[in-house]
Coordinates of N, CA and C in Angstrom, one line a residue:
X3 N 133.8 66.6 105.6 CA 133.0 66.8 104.5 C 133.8 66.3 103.3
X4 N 133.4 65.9 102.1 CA 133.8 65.6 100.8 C 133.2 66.2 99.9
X5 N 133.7 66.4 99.1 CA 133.1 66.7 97.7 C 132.9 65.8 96.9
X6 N 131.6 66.1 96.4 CA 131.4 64.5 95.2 C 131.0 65.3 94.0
X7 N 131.6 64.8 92.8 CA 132.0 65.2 91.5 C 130.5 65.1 90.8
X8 N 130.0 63.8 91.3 CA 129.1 63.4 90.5 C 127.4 63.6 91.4
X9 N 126.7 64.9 91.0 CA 125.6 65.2 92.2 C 124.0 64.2 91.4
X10 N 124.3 63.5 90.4 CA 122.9 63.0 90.2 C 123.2 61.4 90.9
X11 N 124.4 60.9 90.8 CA 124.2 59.6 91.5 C 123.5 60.1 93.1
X12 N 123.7 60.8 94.1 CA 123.3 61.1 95.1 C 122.0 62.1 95.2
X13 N 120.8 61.7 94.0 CA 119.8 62.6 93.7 C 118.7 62.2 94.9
X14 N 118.8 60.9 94.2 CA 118.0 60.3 95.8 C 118.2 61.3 96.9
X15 N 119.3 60.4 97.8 CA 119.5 61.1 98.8 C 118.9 62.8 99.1
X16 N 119.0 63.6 98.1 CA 118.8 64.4 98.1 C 117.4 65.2 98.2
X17 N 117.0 64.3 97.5 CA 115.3 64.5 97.3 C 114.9 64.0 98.7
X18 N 115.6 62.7 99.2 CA 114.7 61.9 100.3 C 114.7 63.4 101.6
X19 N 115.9 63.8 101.4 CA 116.4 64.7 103.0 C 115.9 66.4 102.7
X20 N 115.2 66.6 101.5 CA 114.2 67.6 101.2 C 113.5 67.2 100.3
X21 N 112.3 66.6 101.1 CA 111.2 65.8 100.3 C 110.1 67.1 100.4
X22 N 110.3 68.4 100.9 CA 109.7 69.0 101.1 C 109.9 70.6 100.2
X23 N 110.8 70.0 99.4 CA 111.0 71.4 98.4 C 110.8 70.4 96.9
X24 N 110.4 71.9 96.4 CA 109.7 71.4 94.9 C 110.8 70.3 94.5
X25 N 110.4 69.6 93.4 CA 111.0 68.6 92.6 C 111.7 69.2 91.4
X26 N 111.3 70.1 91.0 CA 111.7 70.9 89.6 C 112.6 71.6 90.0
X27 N 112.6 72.3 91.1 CA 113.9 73.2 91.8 C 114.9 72.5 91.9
X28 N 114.6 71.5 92.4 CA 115.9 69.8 93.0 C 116.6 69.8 91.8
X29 N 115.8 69.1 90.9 CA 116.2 69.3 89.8 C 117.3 70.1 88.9
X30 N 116.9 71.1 89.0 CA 117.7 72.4 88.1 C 118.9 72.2 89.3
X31 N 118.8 72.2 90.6 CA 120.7 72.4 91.3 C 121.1 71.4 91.0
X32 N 120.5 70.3 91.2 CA 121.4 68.5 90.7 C 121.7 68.5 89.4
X33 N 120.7 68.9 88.4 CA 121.4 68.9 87.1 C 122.7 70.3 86.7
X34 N 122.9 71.3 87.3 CA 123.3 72.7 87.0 C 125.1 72.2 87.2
X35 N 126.0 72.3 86.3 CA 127.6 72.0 86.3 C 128.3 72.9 87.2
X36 N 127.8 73.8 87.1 CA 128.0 74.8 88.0 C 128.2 74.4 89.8
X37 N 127.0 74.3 90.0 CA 126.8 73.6 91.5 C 127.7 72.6 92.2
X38 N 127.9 72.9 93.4 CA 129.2 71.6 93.8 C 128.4 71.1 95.3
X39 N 128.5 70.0 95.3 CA 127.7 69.1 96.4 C 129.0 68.5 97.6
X40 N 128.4 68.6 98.8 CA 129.6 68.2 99.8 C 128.6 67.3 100.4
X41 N 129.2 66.0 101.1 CA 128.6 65.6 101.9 C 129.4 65.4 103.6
X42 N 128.4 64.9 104.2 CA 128.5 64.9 105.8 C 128.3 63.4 106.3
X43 N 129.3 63.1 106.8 CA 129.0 61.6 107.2 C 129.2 61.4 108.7
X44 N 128.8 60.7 109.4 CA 128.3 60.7 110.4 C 129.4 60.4 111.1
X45 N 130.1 59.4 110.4 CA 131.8 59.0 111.4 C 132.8 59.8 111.0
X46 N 132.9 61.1 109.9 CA 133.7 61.9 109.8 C 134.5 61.4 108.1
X47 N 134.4 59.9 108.0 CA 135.0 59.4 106.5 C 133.9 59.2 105.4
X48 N 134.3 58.9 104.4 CA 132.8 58.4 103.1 C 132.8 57.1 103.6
X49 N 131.0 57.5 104.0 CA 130.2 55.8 103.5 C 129.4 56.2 103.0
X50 N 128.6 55.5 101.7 CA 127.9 56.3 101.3 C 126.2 56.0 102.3
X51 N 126.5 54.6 103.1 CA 125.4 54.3 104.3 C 125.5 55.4 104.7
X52 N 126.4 56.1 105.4 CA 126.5 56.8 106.6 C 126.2 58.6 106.3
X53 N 125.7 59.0 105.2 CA 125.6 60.5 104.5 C 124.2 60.6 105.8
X54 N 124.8 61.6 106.3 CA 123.6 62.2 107.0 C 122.9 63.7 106.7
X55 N 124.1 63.8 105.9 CA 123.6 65.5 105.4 C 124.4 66.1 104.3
X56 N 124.2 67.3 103.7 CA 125.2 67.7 102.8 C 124.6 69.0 102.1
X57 N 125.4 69.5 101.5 CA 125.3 71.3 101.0 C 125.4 71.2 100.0
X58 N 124.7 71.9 98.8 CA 124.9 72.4 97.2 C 125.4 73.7 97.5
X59 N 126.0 73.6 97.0 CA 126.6 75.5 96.9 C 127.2 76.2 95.3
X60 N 127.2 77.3 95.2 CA 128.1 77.9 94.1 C 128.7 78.7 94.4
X61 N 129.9 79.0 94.0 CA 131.3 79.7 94.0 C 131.2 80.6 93.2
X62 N 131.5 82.2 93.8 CA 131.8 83.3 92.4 C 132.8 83.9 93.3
X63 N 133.1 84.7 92.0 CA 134.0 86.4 92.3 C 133.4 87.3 92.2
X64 N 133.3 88.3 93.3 CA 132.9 89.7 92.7 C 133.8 90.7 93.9
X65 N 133.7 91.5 92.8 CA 134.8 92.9 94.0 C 135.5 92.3 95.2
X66 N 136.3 91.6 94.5 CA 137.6 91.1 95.5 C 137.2 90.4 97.2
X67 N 135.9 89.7 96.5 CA 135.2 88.6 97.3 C 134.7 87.3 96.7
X68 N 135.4 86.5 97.5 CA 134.7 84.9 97.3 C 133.5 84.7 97.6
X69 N 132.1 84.7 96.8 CA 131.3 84.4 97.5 C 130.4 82.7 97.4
X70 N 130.2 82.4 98.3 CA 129.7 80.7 98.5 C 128.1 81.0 98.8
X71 N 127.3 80.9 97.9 CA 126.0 80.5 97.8 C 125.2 79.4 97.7
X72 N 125.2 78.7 99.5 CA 124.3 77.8 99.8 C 123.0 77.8 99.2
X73 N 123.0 77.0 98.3 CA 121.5 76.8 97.0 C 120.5 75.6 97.7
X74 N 121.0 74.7 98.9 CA 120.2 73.7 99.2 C 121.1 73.0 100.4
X75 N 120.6 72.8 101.7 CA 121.3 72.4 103.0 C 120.3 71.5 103.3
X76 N 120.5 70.1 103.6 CA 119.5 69.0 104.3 C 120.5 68.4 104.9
X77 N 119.4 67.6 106.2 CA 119.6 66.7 106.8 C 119.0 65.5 107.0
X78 N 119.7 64.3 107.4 CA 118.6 62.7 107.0 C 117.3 63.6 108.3
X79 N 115.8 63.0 107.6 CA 115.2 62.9 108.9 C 115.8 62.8 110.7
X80 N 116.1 61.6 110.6 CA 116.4 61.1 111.6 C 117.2 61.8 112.5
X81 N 118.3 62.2 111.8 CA 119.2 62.7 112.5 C 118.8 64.4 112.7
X82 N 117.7 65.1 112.7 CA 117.7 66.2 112.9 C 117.4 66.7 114.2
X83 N 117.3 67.7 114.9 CA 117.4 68.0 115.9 C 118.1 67.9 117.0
X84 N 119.4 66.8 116.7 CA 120.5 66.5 117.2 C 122.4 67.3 117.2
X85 N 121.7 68.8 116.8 CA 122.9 69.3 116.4 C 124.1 69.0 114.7
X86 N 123.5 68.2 114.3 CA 124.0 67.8 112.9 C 123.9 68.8 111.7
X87 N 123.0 69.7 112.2 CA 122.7 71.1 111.2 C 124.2 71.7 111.6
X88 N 124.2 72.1 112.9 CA 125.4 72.9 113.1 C 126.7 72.6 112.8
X89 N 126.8 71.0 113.0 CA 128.3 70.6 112.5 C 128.3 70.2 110.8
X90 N 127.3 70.1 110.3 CA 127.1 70.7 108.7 C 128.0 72.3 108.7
X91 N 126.8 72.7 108.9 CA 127.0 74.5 108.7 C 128.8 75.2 109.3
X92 N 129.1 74.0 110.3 CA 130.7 74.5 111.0 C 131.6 74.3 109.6
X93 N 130.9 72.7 109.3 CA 132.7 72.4 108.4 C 132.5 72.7 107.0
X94 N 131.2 72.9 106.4 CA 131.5 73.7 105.3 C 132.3 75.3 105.9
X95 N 132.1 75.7 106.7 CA 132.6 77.2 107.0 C 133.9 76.9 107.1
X96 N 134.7 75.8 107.5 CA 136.2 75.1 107.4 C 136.5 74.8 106.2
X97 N 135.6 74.0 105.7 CA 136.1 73.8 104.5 C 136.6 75.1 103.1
X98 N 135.6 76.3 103.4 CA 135.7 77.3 103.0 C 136.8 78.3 103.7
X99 N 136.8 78.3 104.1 CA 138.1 79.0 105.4 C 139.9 77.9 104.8
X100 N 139.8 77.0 104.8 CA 141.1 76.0 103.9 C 141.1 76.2 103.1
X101 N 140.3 76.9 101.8 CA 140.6 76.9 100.4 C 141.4 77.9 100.2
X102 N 142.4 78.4 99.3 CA 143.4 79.2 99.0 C 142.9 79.8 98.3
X103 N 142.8 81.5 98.8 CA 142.4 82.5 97.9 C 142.9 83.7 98.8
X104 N 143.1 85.0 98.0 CA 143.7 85.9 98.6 C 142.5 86.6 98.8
X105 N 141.5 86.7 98.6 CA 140.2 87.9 98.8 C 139.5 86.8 99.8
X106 N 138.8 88.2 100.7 CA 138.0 87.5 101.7 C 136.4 87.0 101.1
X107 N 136.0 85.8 102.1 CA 134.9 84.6 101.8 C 133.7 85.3 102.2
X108 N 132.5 85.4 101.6 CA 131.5 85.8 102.2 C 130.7 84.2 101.6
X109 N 129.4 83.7 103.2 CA 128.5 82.3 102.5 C 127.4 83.5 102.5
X110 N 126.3 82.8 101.3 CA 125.2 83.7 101.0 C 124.0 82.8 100.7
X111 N 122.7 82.7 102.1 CA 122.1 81.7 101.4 C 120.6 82.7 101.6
X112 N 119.5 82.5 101.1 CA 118.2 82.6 101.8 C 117.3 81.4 102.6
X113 N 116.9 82.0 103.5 CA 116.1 81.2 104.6 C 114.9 81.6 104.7
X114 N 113.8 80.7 105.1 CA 112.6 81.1 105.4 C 112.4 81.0 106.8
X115 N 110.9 81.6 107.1 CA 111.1 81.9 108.6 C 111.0 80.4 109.5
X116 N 110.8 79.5 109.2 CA 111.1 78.5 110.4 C 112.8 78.3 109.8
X117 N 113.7 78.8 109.4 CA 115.4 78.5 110.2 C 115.8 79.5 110.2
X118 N 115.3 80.8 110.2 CA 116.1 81.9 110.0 C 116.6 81.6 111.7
X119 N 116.2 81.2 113.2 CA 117.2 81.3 114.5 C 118.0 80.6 113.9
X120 N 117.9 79.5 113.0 CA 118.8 78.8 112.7 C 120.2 79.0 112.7
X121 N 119.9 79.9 111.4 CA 121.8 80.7 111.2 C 121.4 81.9 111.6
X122 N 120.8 82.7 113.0 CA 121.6 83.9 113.1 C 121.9 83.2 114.4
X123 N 121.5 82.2 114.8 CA 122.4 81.2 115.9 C 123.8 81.3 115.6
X124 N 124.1 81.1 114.4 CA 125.5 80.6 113.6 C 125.9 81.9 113.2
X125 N 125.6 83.3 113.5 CA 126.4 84.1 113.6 C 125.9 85.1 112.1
X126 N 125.0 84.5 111.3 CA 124.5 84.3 109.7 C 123.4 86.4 110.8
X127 N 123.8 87.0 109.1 CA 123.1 88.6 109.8 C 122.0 88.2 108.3
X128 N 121.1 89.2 108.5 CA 120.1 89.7 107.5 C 120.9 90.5 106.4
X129 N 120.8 90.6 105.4 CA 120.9 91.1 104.3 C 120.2 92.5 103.7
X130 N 119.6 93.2 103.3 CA 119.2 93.9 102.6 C 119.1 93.6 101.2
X131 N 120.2 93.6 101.1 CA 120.7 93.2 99.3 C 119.8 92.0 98.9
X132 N 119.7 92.6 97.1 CA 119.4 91.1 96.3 C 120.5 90.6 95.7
X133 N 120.3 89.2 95.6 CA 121.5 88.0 95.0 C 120.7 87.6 94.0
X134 N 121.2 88.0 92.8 CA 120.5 87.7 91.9 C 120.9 86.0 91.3
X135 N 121.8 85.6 91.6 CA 122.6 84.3 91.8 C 121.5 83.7 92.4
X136 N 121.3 83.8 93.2 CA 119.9 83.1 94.3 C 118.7 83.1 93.3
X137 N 118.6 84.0 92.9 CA 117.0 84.4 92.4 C 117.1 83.7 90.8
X138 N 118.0 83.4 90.7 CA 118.0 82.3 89.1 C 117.6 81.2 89.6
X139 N 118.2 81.1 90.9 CA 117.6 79.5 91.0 C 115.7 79.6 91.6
X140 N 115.5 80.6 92.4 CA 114.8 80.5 93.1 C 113.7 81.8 92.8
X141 N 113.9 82.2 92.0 CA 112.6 83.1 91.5 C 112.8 84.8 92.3
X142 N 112.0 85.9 91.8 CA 112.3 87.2 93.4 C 112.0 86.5 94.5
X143 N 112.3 86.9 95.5 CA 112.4 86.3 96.9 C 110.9 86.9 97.2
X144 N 109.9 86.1 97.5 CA 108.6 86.9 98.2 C 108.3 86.9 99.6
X145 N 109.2 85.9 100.3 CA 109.7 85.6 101.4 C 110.4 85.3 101.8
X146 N 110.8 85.2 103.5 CA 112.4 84.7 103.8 C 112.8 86.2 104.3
X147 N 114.5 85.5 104.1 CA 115.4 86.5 104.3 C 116.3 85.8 103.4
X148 N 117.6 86.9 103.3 CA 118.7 87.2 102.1 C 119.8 87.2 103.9
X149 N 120.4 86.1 103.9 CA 121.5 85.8 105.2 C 123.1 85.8 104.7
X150 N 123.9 86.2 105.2 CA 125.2 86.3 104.8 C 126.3 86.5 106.5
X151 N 127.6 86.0 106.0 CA 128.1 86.0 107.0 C 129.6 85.8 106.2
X152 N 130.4 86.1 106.4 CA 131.9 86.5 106.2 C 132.6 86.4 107.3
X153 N 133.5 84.7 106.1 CA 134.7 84.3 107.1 C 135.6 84.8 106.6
X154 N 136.9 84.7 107.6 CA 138.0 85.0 107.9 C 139.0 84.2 108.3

């Protein structure tokens, strides 16, 4: 995975690999300074041919937890259903697991019901709680689930 500094040069891409979520939402995470974009390339280095997938997320603190709020996860068409979700979802969970911090990581995303097997495949529990982090970008939750999982 990589981080890329700059998330509107890669709006495209973004839009193309969730053509299926509003435009105005895309929007607000690609434009927000806040938000950090990783991408996934198919041979493991940057090409930018080769981006098969990649995660928006945001970073906070609270009560002596890191928490990582997946705001937007896609995959190219093409390559879906070929396990590329999971080795997405592994190495952000590596890449968050490498970063230096003394308080434990919790990832916090909402899902609707066609991926919720998705991530409780990946170990990802139901929530209870509201993330109000979530719901700035995404309105009260009127459906779905609130998914969370804590690495170590």
């Amino acid at each position: 995975m990589l981080f890329i500094k700059d998330k509107n040069k890669y709006s495209n891409i973004i839009k193309e690999y969730c053509n299926n979520i509003n435009n105005e939402y895309l929007d607000n995470i690609i434009s927000d300074s806040k938000s950090k974009l990783l991408v996934y390339c198919i041979n493991g280095y940057f090409n930018e041919n080769e981006i098969i997938g990649f995660i928006i997320y945001l970073k906070s603190l609270s009560k002596s937890i890191n928490n990582y709020y997946i705001l937007l996860c896609g995959i190219n068409t093409e390559y879906r259903d070929y396990g590329y979700g999971n080795c997405l979802l592994t190495e952000f969970e590596k890449f968050i697991k490498l970063s230096k911090s003394k308080y434990r990581k919790k990832v916090i995303l909402h899902s609707l019901d066609n991926t919720l097997n998705f991530y409780t495949n990946n170990n990802y529990i139901i929530s209870d709680l509201t993330y109000k982090t979530i719901e700035k970008y995404e309105g009260k939750k009127t459906s779905g689930y609130y998914l969370i999982k804590y690495l170590y």
